N, CA, C and O of each residue as an XYZ file, in Angstrom:
876
protein
N       7.906      0.628     44.649
C       7.089      1.221     43.581
C       6.664      0.129     42.602
O       7.494     -0.631     42.102
N       5.390      0.064     42.345
C       4.859     -0.969     41.461
C       5.146     -0.613     40.008
O       4.871      0.501     39.563
N       5.699     -1.571     39.279
C       5.996     -1.326     37.869
C       4.727     -1.448     37.037
O       3.836     -2.244     37.331
N       4.677     -0.651     36.012
C       3.522     -0.680     35.114
C       3.802     -1.672     34.005
O       4.808     -1.538     33.309
N       2.951     -2.657     33.818
C       3.176     -3.651     32.763
C       3.184     -3.008     31.389
O       2.443     -2.060     31.128
N       4.016     -3.526     30.527
C       4.093     -3.024     29.160
C       2.831     -3.413     28.399
O       2.446     -4.582     28.392
N       2.185     -2.439     27.759
C       0.962     -2.772     26.999
C       1.284     -3.779     25.890
O       2.348     -3.730     25.274
N       0.364     -4.665     25.660
C       0.542     -5.626     24.570
C      -0.578     -5.416     23.556
O      -1.659     -4.949     23.915
N      -0.332     -5.753     22.305
C      -1.371     -5.563     21.294
C      -2.627     -6.339     21.653
O      -2.544     -7.459     22.158
N      -3.769     -5.762     21.398
C      -5.024     -6.453     21.674
C      -5.191     -7.608     20.705
O      -4.546     -7.660     19.658
N      -6.067     -8.534     21.071
C      -6.342     -9.651     20.177
C      -6.897     -9.149     18.845
O      -6.571     -9.681     17.784
N      -7.733     -8.126     18.915
C      -8.299     -7.588     17.673
C      -7.200     -7.040     16.772
O      -7.206     -7.297     15.568
N      -6.257     -6.290     17.336
C      -5.171     -5.724     16.544
C      -4.296     -6.826     15.959
O      -3.847     -6.735     14.817
N      -4.062     -7.860     16.750
C      -3.263     -8.996     16.292
C      -3.914     -9.672     15.087
O      -3.251     -9.980     14.097
N      -5.221     -9.896     15.191
C      -5.955    -10.532     14.093
C      -6.009     -9.593     12.890
O      -5.834    -10.021     11.750
N      -6.252     -8.312     13.156
C      -6.327     -7.324     12.086
C      -5.044     -7.310     11.255
O      -5.093     -7.374     10.027
N      -3.914     -7.227     11.920
C      -2.641     -7.180     11.208
C      -2.369     -8.493     10.473
O      -1.800     -8.496      9.381
N      -2.776     -9.593     11.075
C      -2.565    -10.889     10.438
C      -3.369    -11.056      9.162
O      -2.845    -11.518      8.148
N      -4.643    -10.679      9.208
C      -5.490    -10.790      8.014
C      -5.011     -9.820      6.940
O      -4.935    -10.175      5.763
N      -4.688     -8.588      7.353
C      -4.213     -7.592      6.385
C      -2.949     -8.082      5.678
O      -2.816     -7.940      4.463
N      -2.029     -8.658      6.444
C      -0.789     -9.163      5.850
C      -1.090    -10.243      4.813
O      -0.478    -10.264      3.744
N      -2.012    -11.122      5.117
C      -2.351    -12.200      4.185
C      -2.998    -11.657      2.919
O      -2.764    -12.175      1.827
N      -3.808    -10.617      3.063
C      -4.456    -10.027      1.885
C      -3.433     -9.313      1.006
O      -3.418     -9.494     -0.211
N      -2.579     -8.504      1.630
C      -1.663     -7.662      0.863
C      -0.481     -8.437      0.281
O       0.228     -7.933     -0.590
N      -0.274     -9.652      0.760
C       0.791    -10.480      0.182
C       0.228    -11.580     -0.720
O       0.962    -12.449     -1.189
N      -1.086    -11.529     -0.953
C      -1.692    -12.454     -1.897
C      -2.050    -13.819     -1.342
O      -2.489    -14.687     -2.096
N      -1.876    -14.036     -0.037
C      -2.257    -15.328      0.543
C      -3.773    -15.470      0.590
O      -4.306    -16.573      0.475
N      -4.461    -14.346      0.762
C      -5.916    -14.301      0.653
C      -6.220    -13.491     -0.603
O      -5.786    -12.344     -0.716
N      -6.948    -14.064     -1.533
C      -7.131    -13.446     -2.838
C      -8.477    -12.724     -2.960
O      -9.424    -13.065     -2.251
N      -8.570    -11.731     -3.851
C      -9.826    -10.997     -4.034
C     -10.994    -11.932     -4.313
O     -10.903    -12.838     -5.141
N     -12.092    -11.693     -3.606
C     -13.282    -12.516     -3.747
C     -13.327    -13.688     -2.791
O     -14.371    -14.323     -2.646
N     -12.210    -13.993     -2.130
C     -12.169    -15.140     -1.221
C     -12.995    -14.852      0.027
O     -12.933    -13.757      0.587
N     -13.771    -15.849      0.458
C     -14.602    -15.710      1.648
C     -13.746    -15.733      2.906
O     -12.787    -16.498      3.009
N     -14.107    -14.884      3.857
C     -13.423    -14.829      5.147
C     -14.417    -15.282      6.214
O     -15.306    -14.530      6.613
N     -14.251    -16.521      6.667
C     -15.187    -17.127      7.606
C     -14.682    -16.927      9.034
O     -13.559    -17.306      9.368
N     -15.519    -16.334      9.857
C     -15.119    -15.989     11.221
C     -14.602    -17.191     12.007
O     -13.560    -17.110     12.656
N     -15.331    -18.307     11.948
C     -14.925    -19.468     12.737
C     -13.574    -20.019     12.282
O     -12.764    -20.443     13.107
N     -13.335    -20.014     10.984
C     -12.065    -20.512     10.463
C     -10.910    -19.597     10.868
O      -9.849    -20.072     11.272
N     -11.116    -18.298     10.759
C     -10.071    -17.342     11.126
C      -9.804    -17.390     12.622
O      -8.656    -17.289     13.056
N     -10.855    -17.543     13.406
C     -10.682    -17.624     14.861
C      -9.817    -18.824     15.233
O      -8.956    -18.733     16.108
N     -10.054    -19.946     14.563
C      -9.261    -21.149     14.833
C      -7.812    -20.950     14.392
O      -6.891    -21.378     15.087
N      -7.606    -20.311     13.252
C      -6.253    -20.096     12.739
C      -5.439    -19.167     13.636
O      -4.238    -19.368     13.817
N      -6.092    -18.154     14.196
C      -5.380    -17.195     15.043
C      -5.445    -17.540     16.528
O      -4.819    -16.876     17.355
N      -6.197    -18.569     16.854
C      -6.276    -18.989     18.253
C      -7.022    -18.020     19.146
O      -6.647    -17.810     20.299
N      -8.087    -17.426     18.607
C      -8.871    -16.463     19.381
C     -10.348    -16.807     19.232
O     -10.719    -17.715     18.488
N     -11.187    -16.057     19.959
C     -12.628    -16.228     19.796
C     -13.091    -15.489     18.550
O     -12.294    -14.817     17.895
N     -14.357    -15.607     18.222
C     -14.873    -14.942     17.020
C     -14.982    -13.425     17.194
O     -15.000    -12.692     16.205
N     -15.056    -12.950     18.435
C     -15.256    -11.511     18.663
C     -14.139    -10.644     18.086
O     -14.436     -9.710     17.341
N     -12.852    -10.913     18.401
C     -11.801    -10.082     17.800
C     -11.731    -10.221     16.275
O     -11.357     -9.276     15.581
N     -12.087    -11.383     15.764
C     -12.118    -11.573     14.308
C     -13.191    -10.677     13.706
O     -12.962    -10.006     12.699
N     -14.359    -10.672     14.329
C     -15.460     -9.855     13.823
C     -15.089     -8.371     13.841
O     -15.372     -7.645     12.888
N     -14.463     -7.927     14.919
C     -14.057     -6.526     15.021
C     -12.978     -6.184     14.001
O     -12.988     -5.101     13.416
N     -12.059     -7.103     13.794
C     -10.994     -6.876     12.812
C     -11.568     -6.759     11.407
O     -11.137     -5.909     10.626
N     -12.528     -7.600     11.085
C     -13.141     -7.565      9.760
C     -13.919     -6.263      9.546
O     -13.937     -5.728      8.437
N     -14.554     -5.757     10.595
C     -15.260     -4.482     10.476
C     -14.279     -3.355     10.164
O     -14.562     -2.485      9.341
N     -13.141     -3.379     10.819
C     -12.124     -2.358     10.570
C     -11.591     -2.462      9.152
O     -11.409     -1.445      8.483
N     -11.341     -3.673      8.687
C     -10.838     -3.880      7.331
C     -11.874     -3.460      6.292
O     -11.515     -2.995      5.211
N     -13.147     -3.619      6.612
C     -14.197     -3.154      5.704
C     -14.158     -1.632      5.609
O     -14.389     -1.058      4.545
N     -13.863     -0.990      6.732
C     -13.778      0.467      6.745
C     -12.619      1.003      5.927
O     -12.696      2.109      5.393
N     -11.544      0.230      5.824
C     -10.386      0.666      5.041
C     -10.481      0.236      3.584
O      -9.627      0.593      2.773
N     -11.522     -0.535      3.246
C     -11.735     -0.905      1.857
C     -11.050     -2.177      1.417
O     -10.996     -2.461      0.221
N     -10.523     -2.955      2.353
C      -9.844     -4.193      1.970
C     -10.790     -5.380      1.884
O     -10.541     -6.320      1.129
N     -11.874     -5.345      2.653
C     -12.852     -6.430      2.585
C     -14.236     -5.827      2.396
O     -14.455     -4.641      2.640
N     -15.165     -6.674      1.954
C     -16.543     -6.247      1.720
C     -17.464     -7.115      2.564
O     -17.339     -8.340      2.577
N     -18.387     -6.475      3.264
C     -19.348     -7.207      4.093
C     -20.711     -7.153      3.412
O     -21.237     -6.076      3.132
N     -21.276     -8.339      3.148
C     -22.562     -8.433      2.462
C     -23.516     -9.283      3.284
O     -23.129    -10.289      3.879
N     -24.762     -8.857      3.304
C     -25.774     -9.599      4.051
C     -25.951    -11.004      3.487
O     -26.298    -11.933      4.215
N     -25.711    -11.153      2.186
C     -25.961    -12.432      1.533
C     -24.695    -13.267      1.334
O     -24.733    -14.494      1.437
N     -23.583    -12.602      1.049
C     -22.348    -13.335      0.767
C     -21.391    -13.407      1.953
O     -20.371    -14.094      1.892
N     -21.718    -12.706      3.020
C     -20.804    -12.681      4.155
C     -19.654    -11.720      3.888
O     -19.824    -10.704      3.214
N     -18.489    -12.047      4.420
C     -17.323    -11.180      4.266
C     -16.374    -11.781      3.244
O     -16.040    -12.964      3.315
N     -15.943    -10.967      2.299
C     -15.003    -11.423      1.276
C     -13.906    -10.383      1.088
O     -14.092     -9.204      1.389
N     -12.760    -10.837      0.585
C     -11.695     -9.905      0.214
C     -12.209     -9.087     -0.967
O     -12.827     -9.631     -1.883
N     -11.959     -7.808     -0.944
C     -12.471     -6.927     -1.990
C     -11.939     -7.320     -3.367
O     -10.750     -7.586     -3.540
N     -12.844     -7.349     -4.335
C     -12.444     -7.611     -5.710
C     -11.761     -6.372     -6.285
O     -12.142     -5.240     -5.985
N     -10.760     -6.603     -7.103
C     -10.028     -5.500     -7.734
C     -10.407     -5.437     -9.205
O     -10.255     -6.417     -9.934
N     -10.903     -4.278     -9.641
C     -11.228     -4.096    -11.053
C     -10.704     -2.744    -11.510
O     -10.075     -2.022    -10.737
N     -10.961     -2.406    -12.758
C     -10.436     -1.165    -13.319
C     -10.987      0.059    -12.595
O     -10.275      1.048    -12.424
N     -12.248      0.002    -12.169
C     -12.841      1.147    -11.474
C     -12.115      1.411    -10.153
O     -11.799      2.556     -9.830
N     -11.855      0.346     -9.394
C     -11.144      0.515     -8.134
C      -9.741      1.043     -8.375
O      -9.288      1.964     -7.694
N      -9.052      0.450     -9.354
C      -7.689      0.879     -9.658
C      -7.659      2.355    -10.034
O      -6.773      3.091     -9.599
N      -8.616      2.787    -10.834
C      -8.663      4.178    -11.261
C      -8.875      5.100    -10.063
O      -8.197      6.120     -9.942
N      -9.804      4.755     -9.180
C     -10.087      5.594     -8.017
C      -8.861      5.735     -7.119
O      -8.490      6.842     -6.728
N      -8.242      4.613     -6.800
C      -7.114      4.620     -5.873
C      -5.898      5.311     -6.487
O      -5.258      6.147     -5.849
N      -5.593      4.954     -7.722
C      -4.391      5.518     -8.336
C      -4.576      6.965     -8.761
O      -3.591      7.695     -8.871
N      -5.795      7.398     -9.000
C      -6.046      8.804     -9.272
C      -5.672      9.643     -8.049
O      -5.061     10.703     -8.182
N      -6.038      9.167     -6.866
C      -5.679      9.872     -5.638
C      -4.161      9.906     -5.468
O      -3.589     10.939     -5.119
N      -3.525      8.780     -5.715
C      -2.064      8.742     -5.596
C      -1.401      9.716     -6.556
O      -0.462     10.418     -6.181
N      -1.887      9.762     -7.797
C      -1.292     10.656     -8.793
C      -1.477     12.122     -8.420
O      -0.607     12.945     -8.704
N      -2.579     12.454     -7.797
C      -2.838     13.823     -7.397
C      -1.985     14.246     -6.206
O      -1.551     15.395     -6.130
N      -1.745     13.326     -5.280
C      -1.133     13.706     -4.007
C       0.325     13.270     -3.818
O       1.135     14.025     -3.279
N       0.657     12.050     -4.262
C       1.970     11.494     -3.903
C       3.141     12.244     -4.535
O       4.113     12.528     -3.834
N       3.095     12.582     -5.837
C       4.224     13.343     -6.401
C       4.423     14.705     -5.713
O       5.555     15.137     -5.495
N       3.313     15.370     -5.376
C       3.424     16.658     -4.695
C       4.032     16.491     -3.304
O       4.828     17.323     -2.867
N       3.662     15.429     -2.617
C       4.241     15.178     -1.295
C       5.749     14.955     -1.404
O       6.512     15.470     -0.587
N       6.181     14.190     -2.406
C       7.613     13.972     -2.605
C       8.309     15.281     -2.961
O       9.389     15.569     -2.445
N       7.702     16.071     -3.832
C       8.296     17.357     -4.199
C       8.556     18.202     -2.950
O       9.621     18.801     -2.803
N       7.583     18.239     -2.069
C       7.735     19.037     -0.849
C       8.802     18.457      0.080
O       9.556     19.195      0.716
N       8.853     17.135      0.146
C       9.866     16.505      0.999
C      11.271     16.850      0.516
O      12.154     17.136      1.324
N      11.478     16.822     -0.788
C      12.792     17.156     -1.349
C      13.097     18.632     -1.158
O      14.218     18.992     -0.798
N      12.116     19.485     -1.394
C      12.323     20.922     -1.263
C      12.715     21.318      0.159
O      13.488     22.256      0.356
N      12.183     20.606      1.143
C      12.507     20.957      2.530
C      13.740     20.216      3.046
O      14.088     20.321      4.222
N      14.398     19.466      2.156
C      15.629     18.791      2.537
C      15.445     17.663      3.527
O      16.334     17.385      4.332
N      14.293     17.009      3.472
C      14.000     15.922      4.410
C      14.931     14.732      4.168
O      15.352     14.479      3.039
N      15.241     14.020      5.224
C      16.069     12.819      5.097
C      15.293     11.724      4.382
O      14.117     11.488      4.660
N      15.976     11.060      3.453
C      15.366      9.949      2.719
C      16.089      8.637      3.024
O      16.080      7.707      2.218
N      16.714      8.577      4.200
C      17.443      7.367      4.588
C      16.514      6.168      4.680
O      16.894      5.058      4.305
N      15.303      6.380      5.174
C      14.353      5.275      5.316
C      13.985      4.725      3.941
O      13.853      3.513      3.772
N      13.821      5.608      2.961
C      13.515      5.170      1.599
C      14.676      4.375      1.018
O      14.468      3.361      0.352
N      15.891      4.831      1.269
C      17.064      4.127      0.769
C      17.163      2.728      1.379
O      17.487      1.764      0.686
N      16.882      2.628      2.678
C      16.936      1.332      3.356
C      15.850      0.396      2.825
O      16.091     -0.797      2.640
N      14.655      0.937      2.580
C      13.551      0.118      2.062
C      13.882     -0.400      0.667
O      13.550     -1.536      0.327
N      14.533      0.429     -0.136
C      14.927      0.019     -1.481
C      15.954     -1.109     -1.417
O      15.906     -2.047     -2.213
N      16.873     -1.014     -0.475
C      17.868     -2.068     -0.292
C      17.211     -3.377      0.120
O      17.591     -4.443     -0.363
N      16.214     -3.299      1.024
C      15.492     -4.495      1.456
C      14.718     -5.106      0.309
O      14.664     -6.329      0.182
N      14.118     -4.276     -0.530
C      13.363     -4.786     -1.675
C      14.286     -5.517     -2.645
O      13.932     -6.576     -3.164
N      15.457     -4.958     -2.887
C      16.414     -5.590     -3.803
C      16.906     -6.931     -3.264
O      17.203     -7.848     -4.031
N      16.989     -7.035     -1.935
C      17.512     -8.255     -1.315
C      16.422     -9.253     -0.951
O      16.717    -10.327     -0.428
N      15.154     -8.908     -1.224
C      14.029     -9.761     -0.828
C      14.117    -11.131     -1.495
O      14.531    -11.258     -2.648
N      13.718    -12.143     -0.743
C      13.769    -13.517     -1.246
C      12.400    -14.065     -1.615
O      12.302    -15.164     -2.160
N      11.337    -13.313     -1.326
C      10.003    -13.761     -1.716
C       9.114    -12.560     -2.006
O       9.469    -11.418     -1.712
N       7.963    -12.837     -2.583
C       7.047    -11.788     -3.008
C       6.549    -10.952     -1.840
O       6.468     -9.728     -1.947
N       6.216    -11.595     -0.728
C       5.683    -10.873      0.420
C       6.691     -9.874      0.954
O       6.346     -8.724      1.225
N       7.932    -10.305      1.106
C       8.979     -9.434      1.633
C       9.222     -8.246      0.699
O       9.381     -7.112      1.149
N       9.248     -8.521     -0.589
C       9.480     -7.452     -1.569
C       8.316     -6.466     -1.595
O       8.521     -5.256     -1.690
N       7.114     -6.981     -1.510
C       5.939     -6.120     -1.517
C       5.934     -5.176     -0.327
O       5.671     -3.984     -0.481
N       6.220     -5.696      0.851
C       6.226     -4.872      2.051
C       7.318     -3.811      1.987
O       7.105     -2.673      2.405
N       8.495     -4.183      1.462
C       9.592     -3.221      1.339
C       9.230     -2.120      0.347
O       9.560     -0.954      0.565
N       8.553     -2.485     -0.743
C       8.152     -1.481     -1.727
C       7.132     -0.510     -1.148
O       7.169      0.685     -1.443
N       6.231     -1.019     -0.330
C       5.254     -0.140      0.319
C       5.957      0.854      1.229
O       5.610      2.035      1.259
N       6.949      0.370      1.973
C       7.693      1.252      2.872
C       8.496      2.287      2.092
O       8.663      3.419      2.548
N       8.993      1.902      0.919
C       9.741      2.845      0.090
C       8.853      4.026     -0.289
O       9.247      5.181     -0.126
N       7.661      3.736     -0.792
C       6.759      4.820     -1.204
C       6.354      5.674     -0.010
O       6.293      6.899     -0.114
N       6.079      5.039      1.113
C       5.655      5.811      2.292
C       6.786      6.711      2.783
O       6.546      7.831      3.235
N       8.009      6.218      2.693
C       9.156      7.007      3.137
C       9.401      8.214      2.248
O      10.064      9.165      2.663
N       8.870      8.189      1.023
C       9.012      9.337      0.128
C       8.006     10.434      0.462
O       8.335     11.619      0.405
N       6.776     10.040      0.811
C       5.755     11.068      1.013
C       5.591     11.519      2.458
O       5.115     12.626      2.707
N       5.977     10.676      3.417
C       5.700     11.001      4.814
C       6.428     12.263      5.302
O       5.842     13.025      6.070
N       7.688     12.517      4.888
C       8.379     13.716      5.398
C       8.058     14.988      4.613
O       8.895     15.887      4.529
N       6.853     15.073      4.036
C       6.485     16.214      3.195
C       6.262     17.491      3.988
O       6.197     18.576      3.410
N       6.144     17.375      5.310
C       5.938     18.553      6.137
C       4.474     18.858      6.404
O       4.165     19.807      7.125
N       3.570     18.074      5.838
C       2.140     18.263      6.054
C       1.552     16.947      6.550
O       1.260     16.063      5.744
N       1.373     16.801      7.860
C       0.874     15.541      8.416
C      -0.457     15.096      7.827
O      -0.693     13.900      7.659
N      -1.332     16.057      7.510
C      -2.629     15.694      6.933
C      -2.452     15.056      5.563
O      -3.136     14.084      5.244
N      -1.548     15.584      4.750
C      -1.275     15.011      3.442
C      -0.747     13.590      3.586
O      -1.128     12.700      2.825
N       0.126     13.381      4.558
C       0.645     12.039      4.811
C      -0.449     11.081      5.222
O      -0.474      9.936      4.772
N      -1.363     11.540      6.081
C      -2.457     10.664      6.525
C      -3.409     10.341      5.376
O      -3.930      9.229      5.293
N      -3.635     11.305      4.496
C      -4.512     11.060      3.347
C      -3.928      9.980      2.443
O      -4.658      9.131      1.931
N      -2.620     10.014      2.251
C      -1.989      8.977      1.435
C      -1.966      7.642      2.164
O      -2.077      6.589      1.536
N      -1.822      7.678      3.475
C      -1.903      6.436      4.251
C      -3.280      5.786      4.102
O      -3.407      4.562      4.132
N      -4.317      6.631      3.938
C      -5.689      6.128      3.822
C      -5.854      5.198      2.625
O      -6.596      4.218      2.699
N      -5.168      5.499      1.521
C      -5.326      4.681      0.312
C      -4.183      3.677      0.148
O      -4.146      2.932     -0.831
N      -3.261      3.657      1.098
C      -2.068      2.827      0.977
C      -2.388      1.342      0.881
O      -1.826      0.638      0.042
N      -3.289      0.861      1.734
C      -3.632     -0.560      1.722
C      -4.372     -0.943      0.450
O      -4.134     -2.014     -0.109
N      -5.276     -0.071     -0.015
C      -6.010     -0.380     -1.242
C      -5.075     -0.396     -2.449
O      -5.234     -1.215     -3.355
N      -4.102      0.512     -2.454
C      -3.115      0.508     -3.540
C      -2.302     -0.778     -3.514
O      -1.983     -1.339     -4.562
N      -1.968     -1.242     -2.316
C      -1.209     -2.485     -2.193
C      -2.018     -3.677     -2.674
O      -1.456     -4.615     -3.240
N      -3.334     -3.656     -2.459
C      -4.191     -4.743     -2.941
C      -4.215     -4.761     -4.469
O      -4.152     -5.827     -5.081
N      -4.307     -3.584     -5.080
C      -4.248     -3.498     -6.544
C      -2.919     -4.058     -7.039
O      -2.876     -4.813     -8.010
N      -1.841     -3.685     -6.367
C      -0.511     -4.147     -6.765
C      -0.389     -5.656     -6.651
O       0.176     -6.305     -7.531
N      -0.918     -6.217     -5.570
C      -0.814     -7.661     -5.361
C      -1.495     -8.424     -6.493
O      -0.981     -9.438     -6.966
N      -2.655     -7.929     -6.922
C      -3.374     -8.577     -8.019
C      -2.586     -8.441     -9.323
O      -2.473     -9.398    -10.089
N      -2.045     -7.252     -9.569
C      -1.300     -7.016    -10.803
C      -0.035     -7.866    -10.859
O       0.276     -8.446    -11.899
N       0.693     -7.945     -9.752
C       1.932     -8.724     -9.725
C       1.662    -10.212     -9.891
O       2.460    -10.928    -10.496
N       0.537    -10.678     -9.354
C       0.195    -12.094     -9.491
C      -0.051    -12.444    -10.967
O       0.277    -13.542    -11.419
N      -0.630    -11.496    -11.703
C      -0.940    -11.739    -13.114
C       0.283    -11.535    -14.005
O       0.490    -12.278    -14.965
N       1.090    -10.528    -13.683
C       2.238    -10.203    -14.528
C       3.318     -9.534    -13.699
O       3.322     -8.310    -13.574
N       4.244    -10.316    -13.124
C       5.305     -9.742    -12.294
C       6.134     -8.725    -13.076
O       6.549     -8.990    -14.205
N       6.371     -7.565    -12.473
C       7.165     -6.525    -13.132
C       8.122     -5.886    -12.138
O       8.370     -4.681    -12.171
N       8.658     -6.730    -11.246
C       9.507     -6.233    -10.164
C      10.739     -5.496    -10.672
O      11.079     -4.425    -10.171
N      11.403     -6.070    -11.662
C      12.671     -5.501    -12.092
C      12.486     -4.104    -12.687
O      13.261     -3.193    -12.398
N      11.468     -3.942    -13.509
C      11.189     -2.631    -14.093
C      10.898     -1.615    -12.997
O      11.436     -0.508    -13.014
N      10.057     -1.987    -12.054
C       9.697     -1.054    -10.989
C      10.875     -0.745    -10.079
O      10.998      0.376     -9.586
N      11.744     -1.727     -9.849
C      12.926     -1.491     -9.026
C      13.823     -0.452     -9.682
O      14.372      0.416     -9.003
N      13.973     -0.538    -11.005
C      14.766      0.455    -11.720
C      14.162      1.843    -11.621
O      14.881      2.828    -11.457
N      12.834      1.924    -11.720
C      12.158      3.208    -11.586
C      12.309      3.760    -10.180
O      12.485      4.965     -9.999
N      12.242      2.896     -9.192
C      12.437      3.334     -7.808
C      13.823      3.940     -7.615
O      13.968      4.981     -6.975
N      14.836      3.285     -8.168
C      16.201      3.794     -8.017
C      16.360      5.164     -8.668
O      17.058      6.030     -8.139
N      15.715      5.358     -9.812
C      15.801      6.649    -10.493
C      15.076      7.734     -9.706
O      15.569      8.857     -9.602
N      13.919      7.412     -9.156
C      13.181      8.373     -8.328
C      14.035      8.795     -7.135
O      14.144      9.982     -6.827
N      14.634      7.822     -6.473
C      15.446      8.128     -5.299
C      16.686      8.930     -5.686
O      17.087      9.840     -4.960
N      17.291      8.599     -6.819
C      18.481      9.340     -7.269
C      18.152     10.815     -7.466
O      18.884     11.691     -7.005
N      17.051     11.079     -8.153
C      16.645     12.462     -8.388
C      16.345     13.183     -7.079
O      16.709     14.345     -6.900
N      15.679     12.483     -6.170
C      15.345     13.092     -4.885
C      16.609     13.417     -4.091
O      16.720     14.495     -3.508
N      17.557     12.483     -4.069
C      18.793     12.705     -3.321
C      19.648     13.803     -3.956
O      20.430     14.463     -3.272
N      19.495     13.991     -5.261
C      20.204     15.075     -5.951
C      19.549     16.431     -5.717
O      20.071     17.461     -6.143
N      18.416     16.426     -5.045
C      17.718     17.674     -4.770
C      16.835     18.163     -5.895
O      16.370     19.302     -5.861
N      16.592     17.323     -6.898
C      15.747     17.694     -8.040
C      14.288     17.382     -7.682
O      13.771     16.314     -8.010
N      13.645     18.321     -7.015
C      12.284     18.084     -6.531
C      11.297     17.869     -7.668
O      10.478     16.951     -7.622
N      11.375     18.718     -8.691
C      10.437     18.587     -9.810
C      10.697     17.314    -10.610
O       9.757     16.628    -11.012
N      11.973     16.997    -10.841
C      12.307     15.787    -11.578
C      11.868     14.534    -10.845
O      11.348     13.601    -11.457
N      12.075     14.509     -9.533
C      11.652     13.353     -8.736
C      10.140     13.201     -8.759
O       9.624     12.087     -8.851
N       9.426     14.326     -8.673
C       7.960     14.279     -8.698
C       7.454     13.778    -10.044
O       6.508     12.992    -10.099
N       8.085     14.232    -11.139
C       7.665     13.765    -12.466
C       7.934     12.266    -12.632
O       7.112     11.532    -13.181
N       9.090     11.831    -12.153
C       9.436     10.411    -12.269
C       8.481      9.554    -11.455
O       8.101      8.466    -11.888
N       8.089     10.034    -10.279
C       7.155      9.282     -9.439
C       5.777      9.239    -10.095
O       5.113      8.202    -10.075
N       5.346     10.351    -10.674
C       4.055     10.390    -11.371
C       4.038      9.371    -12.505
O       3.087      8.603    -12.649
N       5.100      9.372    -13.310
C       5.180      8.439    -14.440
C       5.208      6.997    -13.960
O       4.612      6.120    -14.586
N       5.900      6.745    -12.848
C       6.012      5.397    -12.278
C       4.639      4.878    -11.837
O       4.268      3.748    -12.156
N       3.897      5.695    -11.112
C       2.583      5.287    -10.621
C       1.619      5.070    -11.780
O       0.900      4.072    -11.822
N       1.610      6.015    -12.724
C       0.678      5.930    -13.850
C       0.969      4.722    -14.735
O       0.050      4.010    -15.140
N       2.247      4.490    -15.036
C       2.582      3.394    -15.949
C       2.245      2.041    -15.343
O       1.870      1.113    -16.059
N       2.376      1.926    -14.027
C       2.071      0.645    -13.388
C       0.604      0.279    -13.554
O       0.283     -0.823    -13.999
N      -0.285      1.199    -13.199
C      -1.710      0.868    -13.264
C      -2.181      0.754    -14.709
O      -3.120      0.010    -14.994
N      -1.541      1.481    -15.627
C      -1.928      1.358    -17.040
C      -1.552      0.003    -17.604
O      -2.275     -0.550    -18.432
N      -0.409     -0.544    -17.156
C      -0.026     -1.889    -17.607
C      -0.969     -2.943    -17.037
O      -1.377     -3.871    -17.734
N      -1.307     -2.786    -15.764
C      -2.130     -3.792    -15.091
C      -3.609     -3.671    -15.445
O      -4.303     -4.675    -15.603
N      -4.088     -2.416    -15.567
C      -5.503     -2.161    -15.850
C      -5.613     -1.083    -16.923
O      -5.977      0.054    -16.622
N      -5.300     -1.428    -18.173
C      -5.318     -0.419    -19.241
C      -6.664      0.266    -19.406
O      -6.736      1.394    -19.893
N      -7.730     -0.412    -19.001
C      -9.067      0.166    -19.133
C      -9.357      1.197    -18.056
O     -10.419      1.819    -18.076
N      -8.441      1.393    -17.117
C      -8.669      2.364    -16.037
C      -8.718      3.788    -16.567
O      -9.433      4.624    -16.015
N      -7.959      4.083    -17.643
C      -8.051      5.395    -18.283
C      -7.643      6.553    -17.417
O      -8.372      7.541    -17.328
N      -6.478      6.459    -16.762
C      -6.009      7.551    -15.922
C      -5.565      8.732    -16.776
O      -5.144      8.574    -17.922
N      -5.671      9.926    -16.182
C      -5.215     11.130    -16.861
C      -3.701     11.112    -16.994
O      -2.996     10.575    -16.140
N      -3.206     11.712    -18.089
C      -1.772     11.732    -18.330
C      -1.151     13.096    -18.052
O       0.012     13.328    -18.383
N      -1.902     13.978    -17.460
C      -1.389     15.316    -17.207
C      -0.111     15.261    -16.395
O      -0.008     14.495    -15.436
N       0.851     16.065    -16.774
C       2.085     16.142    -16.019
C       3.151     15.229    -16.510
O       4.247     15.237    -15.948
N       2.903     14.421    -17.546
C       3.909     13.489    -18.003
C       4.537     13.901    -19.333
O       5.334     13.166    -19.916
N       4.160     15.093    -19.799
C       4.734     15.553    -21.055
C       6.213     15.867    -20.872
O       6.881     16.273    -21.823
């Protein structure tokens, strides 16, 4: 019987994940040009998978394609921060509330928090923090709600990368994460949702005070 070879990631997927990682960890900065030939040489591929990867990243809002400027990492401003974080404020606390109410396991969130605390560099800590938030909303019981939050996840991470580069606030956010998880593990669905709402809102207000997010729900 002939064995079926194990599928391997396509060159496009490999390049896509590589560029995304560099953007979300601050190695590629907002406004920086992304030149196909240079990226192809760095990843050891032809220009075709690079071009396809950049098109996908443009679709997710991480890069911008312009007829005149070429492809650049998306610039982060108050308008972008407001749009992305407004969606998070509307959906993420409710997703966590539902996850707690249904008694979903939060072991993945606990593990991500431990990795973030033990991180030795910005990239590692950033990735662990992203996993922490995703682990809170994903078990909400509504796959569509989870996918909607996944849609803005990369853009939120780009906003965070810019904010952390300007003013690191890891310790404050780590403390807020621990409190959110404590409330969730105690079964306090409403308390955990309120703490998460306050955490998300306060972060973007510190980084982009001109964003003017609504404060509903924080009284």
